[in-house]
Amino acid sequence: MPSKNTICLWYDNDARDAATFYAQTFPDSSVGNVLRAPADFPSGKKGDVLTVEFKVMGIPCLGLNGGPAFKHSEAFSFQVATDDQAETDRLWNAIVKNGGQESDCGWCKDKWGLSWQITPRILTEAINDPDPAAAKRAFEAMMTMRKIDIAAIETAWRG
């Protein structure tokens, strides 16, 4: 039975590949039911994969093979809180080196155009520091980065 609230993500006929990648990359992720179309539809034929149920870090999602009409944008992203530089590097590199692309401030896109924020917990702590000068230093350091460098954030935070 599907979850009461599920994120539906539109793909151009490769939802199963995306779901498999997410399941292999992120903890607490899996691929579930694959629904094949019972009849022809605008972007496919009877028997083609229509939808794929999957979870990304426990979040229920549905990949819809809707064709090329709509693309992902930065208006929607998954924000992944990481515990250390090794986890940050592993997730960032998995996305970027699998046909994705880097962006600024810890953001990257996977090869399907879905945006990800790979955000070390220490960064969130630093930019929420009650000392405005410390928070500003950490924030300004982040603004110069693509993948977040935790050591550089900590150095800036400490001043």
mmCIF file of C-alpha atoms in Angstrom, residues 47-134:
data_model
loop_
_atom_site.group_PDB
_atom_site.id
_atom_site.type_symbol
_atom_site.label_atom_id
_atom_site.label_comp_id
_atom_site.label_asym_id
_atom_site.label_seq_id
_atom_site.Cartn_x
_atom_site.Cartn_y
_atom_site.Cartn_z
ATOM 1 C CA GLY A 47 4.317 -2.947 -20.870
ATOM 2 C CA ASP A 48 6.830 -0.099 -20.436
ATOM 3 C CA VAL A 49 7.735 0.926 -16.897
ATOM 4 C CA LEU A 50 5.231 3.610 -15.933
ATOM 5 C CA THR A 51 6.071 4.167 -12.259
ATOM 6 C CA VAL A 52 8.633 2.992 -9.713
ATOM 7 C CA GLU A 53 8.064 3.188 -5.971
ATOM 8 C CA PHE A 54 11.244 3.867 -4.027
ATOM 9 C CA LYS A 55 12.539 5.339 -0.802
ATOM 10 C CA VAL A 56 15.375 7.809 -0.421
ATOM 11 C CA MET A 57 16.652 7.857 3.156
ATOM 12 C CA GLY A 58 13.244 6.686 4.356
ATOM 13 C CA ILE A 59 11.282 9.225 2.285
ATOM 14 C CA PRO A 60 8.670 7.567 0.039
ATOM 15 C CA CYS A 61 8.935 8.577 -3.601
ATOM 16 C CA LEU A 62 7.314 7.625 -6.872
ATOM 17 C CA GLY A 63 9.270 7.898 -10.100
ATOM 18 C CA LEU A 64 6.954 8.611 -13.031
ATOM 19 C CA ASN A 65 8.206 7.957 -16.548
ATOM 20 C CA GLY A 66 6.330 10.896 -18.024
ATOM 21 C CA GLY A 67 8.621 11.647 -20.946
ATOM 22 C CA PRO A 68 10.632 14.760 -21.825
ATOM 23 C CA ALA A 69 7.932 17.398 -21.194
ATOM 24 C CA PHE A 70 9.072 18.418 -17.695
ATOM 25 C CA LYS A 71 12.531 18.756 -16.134
ATOM 26 C CA HIS A 72 13.695 18.918 -12.534
ATOM 27 C CA SER A 73 14.802 22.300 -11.181
ATOM 28 C CA GLU A 74 16.550 23.647 -8.105
ATOM 29 C CA ALA A 75 13.118 24.618 -6.779
ATOM 30 C CA PHE A 76 13.024 21.079 -5.348
ATOM 31 C CA SER A 77 15.992 19.367 -3.740
ATOM 32 C CA PHE A 78 16.861 16.714 -1.222
ATOM 33 C CA GLN A 79 18.945 18.073 1.646
ATOM 34 C CA VAL A 80 21.192 15.395 3.109
ATOM 35 C CA ALA A 81 22.760 16.093 6.516
ATOM 36 C CA THR A 82 26.190 14.464 6.714
ATOM 37 C CA ASP A 83 28.191 13.677 9.837
ATOM 38 C CA ASP A 84 31.756 14.046 8.566
ATOM 39 C CA GLN A 85 33.937 14.798 5.550
ATOM 40 C CA ALA A 86 34.090 11.144 4.481
ATOM 41 C CA GLU A 87 30.301 10.912 4.225
ATOM 42 C CA THR A 88 30.125 14.318 2.520
ATOM 43 C CA ASP A 89 32.750 13.252 -0.025
ATOM 44 C CA ARG A 90 31.172 9.839 -0.651
ATOM 45 C CA LEU A 91 27.696 11.197 -1.394
ATOM 46 C CA TRP A 92 28.883 14.238 -3.353
ATOM 47 C CA ASN A 93 31.246 12.150 -5.467
ATOM 48 C CA ALA A 94 28.631 9.446 -6.082
ATOM 49 C CA ILE A 95 26.258 12.038 -7.522
ATOM 50 C CA VAL A 96 28.766 14.145 -9.461
ATOM 51 C CA LYS A 97 30.867 11.279 -10.824
ATOM 52 C CA ASN A 98 27.768 9.419 -12.040
ATOM 53 C CA GLY A 99 27.023 12.001 -14.724
ATOM 54 C CA GLY A 100 25.957 14.761 -12.344
ATOM 55 C CA GLN A 101 27.288 18.268 -11.972
ATOM 56 C CA GLU A 102 28.639 20.471 -9.213
ATOM 57 C CA SER A 103 26.995 23.656 -8.085
ATOM 58 C CA ASP A 104 27.716 26.140 -5.303
ATOM 59 C CA CYS A 105 27.406 25.940 -1.506
ATOM 60 C CA GLY A 106 27.081 22.164 -1.235
ATOM 61 C CA TRP A 107 24.529 21.771 -4.032
ATOM 62 C CA CYS A 108 24.898 19.348 -6.919
ATOM 63 C CA LYS A 109 22.640 17.729 -9.514
ATOM 64 C CA ASP A 110 22.414 14.083 -10.409
ATOM 65 C CA LYS A 111 22.444 12.974 -14.037
ATOM 66 C CA TRP A 112 18.637 13.128 -14.113
ATOM 67 C CA GLY A 113 18.701 16.817 -13.115
ATOM 68 C CA LEU A 114 17.497 16.322 -9.528
ATOM 69 C CA SER A 115 19.169 18.701 -7.063
ATOM 70 C CA TRP A 116 20.857 17.592 -3.850
ATOM 71 C CA GLN A 117 22.225 19.633 -0.951
ATOM 72 C CA ILE A 118 25.016 17.669 0.704
ATOM 73 C CA THR A 119 25.165 19.595 3.975
ATOM 74 C CA PRO A 120 27.486 18.704 6.842
ATOM 75 C CA ARG A 121 25.761 19.108 10.215
ATOM 76 C CA ILE A 122 28.701 21.215 11.405
ATOM 77 C CA LEU A 123 27.921 23.779 8.677
ATOM 78 C CA THR A 124 24.361 24.148 9.919
ATOM 79 C CA GLU A 125 25.647 24.516 13.470
ATOM 80 C CA ALA A 126 28.235 27.103 12.424
ATOM 81 C CA ILE A 127 25.879 29.369 10.485
ATOM 82 C CA ASN A 128 23.414 29.203 13.372
ATOM 83 C CA ASP A 129 26.018 30.247 15.924
ATOM 84 C CA PRO A 130 24.601 32.837 18.355
ATOM 85 C CA ASP A 131 27.771 34.898 17.779
ATOM 86 C CA PRO A 132 26.909 36.825 14.593
ATOM 87 C CA ALA A 133 30.577 37.319 13.655
ATOM 88 C CA ALA A 134 31.306 33.579 13.904
#
